[in-house]
mmCIF file of C-alpha atoms in Angstrom:
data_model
loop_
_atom_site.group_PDB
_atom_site.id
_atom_site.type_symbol
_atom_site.label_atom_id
_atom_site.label_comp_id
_atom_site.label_asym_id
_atom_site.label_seq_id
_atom_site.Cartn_x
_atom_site.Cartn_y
_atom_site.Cartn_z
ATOM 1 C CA UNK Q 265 0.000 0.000 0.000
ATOM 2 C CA UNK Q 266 2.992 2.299 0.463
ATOM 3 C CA UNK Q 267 4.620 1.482 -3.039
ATOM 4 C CA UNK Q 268 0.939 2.417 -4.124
ATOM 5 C CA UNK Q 269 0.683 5.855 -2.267
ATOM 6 C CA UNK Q 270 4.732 7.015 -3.433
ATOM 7 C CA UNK Q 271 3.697 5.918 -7.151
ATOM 8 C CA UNK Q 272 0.467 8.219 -6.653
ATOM 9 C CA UNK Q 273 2.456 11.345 -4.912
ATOM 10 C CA UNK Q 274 5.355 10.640 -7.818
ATOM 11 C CA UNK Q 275 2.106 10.655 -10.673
ATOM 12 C CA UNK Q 276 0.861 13.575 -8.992
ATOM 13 C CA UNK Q 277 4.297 15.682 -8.804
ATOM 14 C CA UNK Q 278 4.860 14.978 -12.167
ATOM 15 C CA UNK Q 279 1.320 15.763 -13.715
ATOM 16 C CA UNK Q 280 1.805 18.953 -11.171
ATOM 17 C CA UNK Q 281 5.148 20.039 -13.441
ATOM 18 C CA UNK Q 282 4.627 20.202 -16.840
ATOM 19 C CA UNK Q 283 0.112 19.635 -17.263
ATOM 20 C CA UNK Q 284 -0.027 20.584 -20.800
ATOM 21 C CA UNK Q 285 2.736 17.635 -21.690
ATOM 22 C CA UNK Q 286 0.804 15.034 -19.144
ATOM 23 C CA UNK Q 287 -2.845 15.809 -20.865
ATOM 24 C CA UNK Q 288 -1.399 15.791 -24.060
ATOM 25 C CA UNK Q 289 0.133 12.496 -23.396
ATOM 26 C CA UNK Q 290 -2.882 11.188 -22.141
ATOM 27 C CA UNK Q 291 -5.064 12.042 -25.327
ATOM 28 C CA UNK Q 292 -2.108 10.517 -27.492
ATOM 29 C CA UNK Q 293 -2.119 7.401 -26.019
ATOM 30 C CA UNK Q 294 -6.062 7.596 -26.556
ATOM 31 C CA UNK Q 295 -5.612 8.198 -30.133
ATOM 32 C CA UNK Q 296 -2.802 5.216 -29.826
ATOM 33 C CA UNK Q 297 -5.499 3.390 -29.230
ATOM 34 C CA UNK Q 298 -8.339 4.515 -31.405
ATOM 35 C CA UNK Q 299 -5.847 3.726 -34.247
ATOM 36 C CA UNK Q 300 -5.121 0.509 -33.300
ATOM 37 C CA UNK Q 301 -8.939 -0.817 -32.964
ATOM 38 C CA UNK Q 302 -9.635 1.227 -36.820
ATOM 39 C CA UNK Q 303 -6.329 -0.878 -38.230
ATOM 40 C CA UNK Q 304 -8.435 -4.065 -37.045
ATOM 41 C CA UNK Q 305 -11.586 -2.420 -38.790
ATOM 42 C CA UNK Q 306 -9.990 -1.600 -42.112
ATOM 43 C CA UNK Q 307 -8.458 -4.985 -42.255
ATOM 44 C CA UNK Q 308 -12.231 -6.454 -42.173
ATOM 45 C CA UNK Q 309 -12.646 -5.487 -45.725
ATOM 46 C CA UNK Q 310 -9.273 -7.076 -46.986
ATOM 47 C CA UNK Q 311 -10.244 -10.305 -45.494
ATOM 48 C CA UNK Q 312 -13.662 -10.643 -47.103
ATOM 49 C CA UNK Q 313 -12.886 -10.225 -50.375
ATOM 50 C CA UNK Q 314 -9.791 -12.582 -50.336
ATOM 51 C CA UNK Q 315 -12.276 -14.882 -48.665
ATOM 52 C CA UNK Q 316 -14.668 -14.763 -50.976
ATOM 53 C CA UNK Q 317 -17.402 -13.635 -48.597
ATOM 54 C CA UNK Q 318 -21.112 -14.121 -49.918
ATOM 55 C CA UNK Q 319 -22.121 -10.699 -48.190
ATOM 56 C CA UNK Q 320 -20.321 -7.982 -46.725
ATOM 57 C CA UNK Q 321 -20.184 -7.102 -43.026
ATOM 58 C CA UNK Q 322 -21.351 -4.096 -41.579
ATOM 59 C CA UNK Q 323 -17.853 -2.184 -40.873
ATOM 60 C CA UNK Q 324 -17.505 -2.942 -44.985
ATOM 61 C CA UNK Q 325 -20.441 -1.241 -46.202
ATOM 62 C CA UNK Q 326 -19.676 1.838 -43.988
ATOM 63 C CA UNK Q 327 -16.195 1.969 -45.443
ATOM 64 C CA UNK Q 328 -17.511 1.910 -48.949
ATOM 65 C CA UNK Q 329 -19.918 4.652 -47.762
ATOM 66 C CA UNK Q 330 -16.228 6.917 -46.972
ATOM 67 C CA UNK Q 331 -14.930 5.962 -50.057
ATOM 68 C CA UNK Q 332 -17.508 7.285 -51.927
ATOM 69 C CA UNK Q 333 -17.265 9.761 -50.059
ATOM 70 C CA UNK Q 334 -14.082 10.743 -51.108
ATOM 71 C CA UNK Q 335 -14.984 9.572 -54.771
ATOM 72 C CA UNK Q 336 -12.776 6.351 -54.214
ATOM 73 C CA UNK Q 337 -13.529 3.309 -55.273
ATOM 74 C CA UNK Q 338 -13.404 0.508 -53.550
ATOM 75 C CA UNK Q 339 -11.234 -2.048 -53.983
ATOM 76 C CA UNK Q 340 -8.720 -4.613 -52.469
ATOM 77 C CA UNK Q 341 -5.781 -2.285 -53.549
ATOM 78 C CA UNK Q 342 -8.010 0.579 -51.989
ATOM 79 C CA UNK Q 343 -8.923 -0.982 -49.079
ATOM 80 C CA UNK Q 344 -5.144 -2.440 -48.564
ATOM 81 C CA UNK Q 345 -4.081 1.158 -48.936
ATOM 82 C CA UNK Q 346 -6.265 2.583 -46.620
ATOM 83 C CA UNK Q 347 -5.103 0.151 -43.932
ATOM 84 C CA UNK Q 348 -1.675 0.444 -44.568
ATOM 85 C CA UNK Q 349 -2.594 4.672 -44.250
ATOM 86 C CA UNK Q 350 -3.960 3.616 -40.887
ATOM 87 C CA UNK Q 351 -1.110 1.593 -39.366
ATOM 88 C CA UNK Q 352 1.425 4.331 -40.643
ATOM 89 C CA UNK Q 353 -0.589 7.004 -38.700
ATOM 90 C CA UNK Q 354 -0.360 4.860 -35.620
ATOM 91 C CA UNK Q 355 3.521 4.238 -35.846
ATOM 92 C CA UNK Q 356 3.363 8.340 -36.074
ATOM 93 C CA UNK Q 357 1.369 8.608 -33.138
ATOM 94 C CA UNK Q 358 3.197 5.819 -31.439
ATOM 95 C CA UNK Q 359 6.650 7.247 -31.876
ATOM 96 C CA UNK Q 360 5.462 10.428 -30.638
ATOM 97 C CA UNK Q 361 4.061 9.509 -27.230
ATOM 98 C CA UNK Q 362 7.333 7.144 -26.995
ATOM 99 C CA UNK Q 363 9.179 10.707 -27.414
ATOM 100 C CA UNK Q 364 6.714 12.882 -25.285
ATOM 101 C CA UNK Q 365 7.483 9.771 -22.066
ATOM 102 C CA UNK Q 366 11.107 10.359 -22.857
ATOM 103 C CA UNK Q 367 10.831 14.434 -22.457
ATOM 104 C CA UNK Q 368 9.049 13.857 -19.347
ATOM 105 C CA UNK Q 369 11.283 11.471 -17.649
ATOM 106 C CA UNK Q 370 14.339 13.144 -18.426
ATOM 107 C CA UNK Q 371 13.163 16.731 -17.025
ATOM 108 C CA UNK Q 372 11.938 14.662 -14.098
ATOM 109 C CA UNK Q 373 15.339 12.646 -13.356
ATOM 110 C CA UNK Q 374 17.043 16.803 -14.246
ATOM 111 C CA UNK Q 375 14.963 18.496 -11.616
ATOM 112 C CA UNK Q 376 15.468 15.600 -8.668
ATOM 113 C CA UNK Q 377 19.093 15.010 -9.787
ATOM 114 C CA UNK Q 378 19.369 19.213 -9.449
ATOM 115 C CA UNK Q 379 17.899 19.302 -5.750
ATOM 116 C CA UNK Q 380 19.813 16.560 -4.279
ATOM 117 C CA UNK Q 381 22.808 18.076 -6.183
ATOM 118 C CA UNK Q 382 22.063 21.262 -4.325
ATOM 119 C CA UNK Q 383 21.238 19.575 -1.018
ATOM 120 C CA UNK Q 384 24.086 17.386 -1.006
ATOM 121 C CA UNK Q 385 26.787 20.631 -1.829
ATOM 122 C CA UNK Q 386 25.330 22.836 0.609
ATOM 123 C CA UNK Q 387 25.195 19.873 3.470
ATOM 124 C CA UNK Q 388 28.054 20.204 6.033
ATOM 125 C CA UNK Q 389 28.130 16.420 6.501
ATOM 126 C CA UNK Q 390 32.192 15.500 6.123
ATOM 127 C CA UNK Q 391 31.866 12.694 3.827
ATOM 128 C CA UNK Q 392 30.129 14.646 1.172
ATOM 129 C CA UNK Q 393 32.731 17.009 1.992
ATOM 130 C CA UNK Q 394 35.855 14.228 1.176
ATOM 131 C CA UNK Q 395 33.765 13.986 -1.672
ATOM 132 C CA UNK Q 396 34.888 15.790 -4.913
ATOM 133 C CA UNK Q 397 31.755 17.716 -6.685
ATOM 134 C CA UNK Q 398 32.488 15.940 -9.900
ATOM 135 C CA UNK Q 399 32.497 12.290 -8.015
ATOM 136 C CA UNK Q 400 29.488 13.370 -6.354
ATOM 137 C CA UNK Q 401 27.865 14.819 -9.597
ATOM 138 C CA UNK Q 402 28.560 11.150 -11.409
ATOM 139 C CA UNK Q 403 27.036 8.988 -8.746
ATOM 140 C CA UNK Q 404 24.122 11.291 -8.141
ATOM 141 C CA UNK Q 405 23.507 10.897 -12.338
ATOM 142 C CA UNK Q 406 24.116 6.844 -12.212
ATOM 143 C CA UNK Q 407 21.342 6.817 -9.472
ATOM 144 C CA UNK Q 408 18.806 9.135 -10.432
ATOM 145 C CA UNK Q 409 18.944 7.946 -14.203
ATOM 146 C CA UNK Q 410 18.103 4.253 -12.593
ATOM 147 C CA UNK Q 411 15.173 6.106 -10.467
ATOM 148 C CA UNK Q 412 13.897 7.345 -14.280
ATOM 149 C CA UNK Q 413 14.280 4.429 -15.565
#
């Protein structure tokens, strides 16, 4: 239960920093999502007419609806192309969040590897003082990098 309460206080302090980053994360990994249940969709199509399906489901008429629409007609190759449209978006979308966790951890391990930094310099304690600043500077960045990790 304590694990649980320091992972809520360290989601909180983090959402607390940077908002805008955290919601837009959120909503990315949303649309992460989204994507990844429309790939499934759009490969509904593919798989009836290789199969040689009688009638066509649902989720196919409504896609032939969009492609007329957009005064596409639809075919395997159109239908293949729209998928593969789809599952490029998501990589997009899926290398972004991947990028927007990264920016977030690193200014997270910079601001706690700062304070301690601080904390530790300014402390009177002797064996921080035998210490040299650059010794202490590379075991304070080995340790917090393992606490964003």
């Amino acid at each position: 239960m304590d694990t649980l309460r320091r992972v809520g206080s360290l989601a909180c302090h983090v959402f607390a920093r940077s908002r805008l980053l955290s919601v837009l994360l959120i909503l990315i990994m949303l649309s992460v999502g989204l994507l990844e249940a429309a790939g499934v969709i759009t490969l509904v199509p593919v798989i009836e007419i290789l199969s040689k399906a009688e009638g066509f489901s649902k989720y196919t008429i409504k896609l032939q609806e969009y492609f007329k629409l957009f005064n596409i007609t639809p075919s395997l190759y159109g239908y293949l192309g729209f998928f593969s449209g789809v599952i490029l978006l998501k990589a997009f979308v899926k290398l972004l969040s991947k990028w927007m966790v990264l920016r977030l951890q690193v200014s997270f391990e910079k601001e706690v590897s700062t304070k301690v930094f601080n904390c530790l310099v300014d402390s009177k304690w002797s064996f921080f003082s035998n210490i040299s600043e650059g010794e202490l500077s590379n075991i304070l960045v080995g340790e917090v990098r393992r606490i964003g990790d």
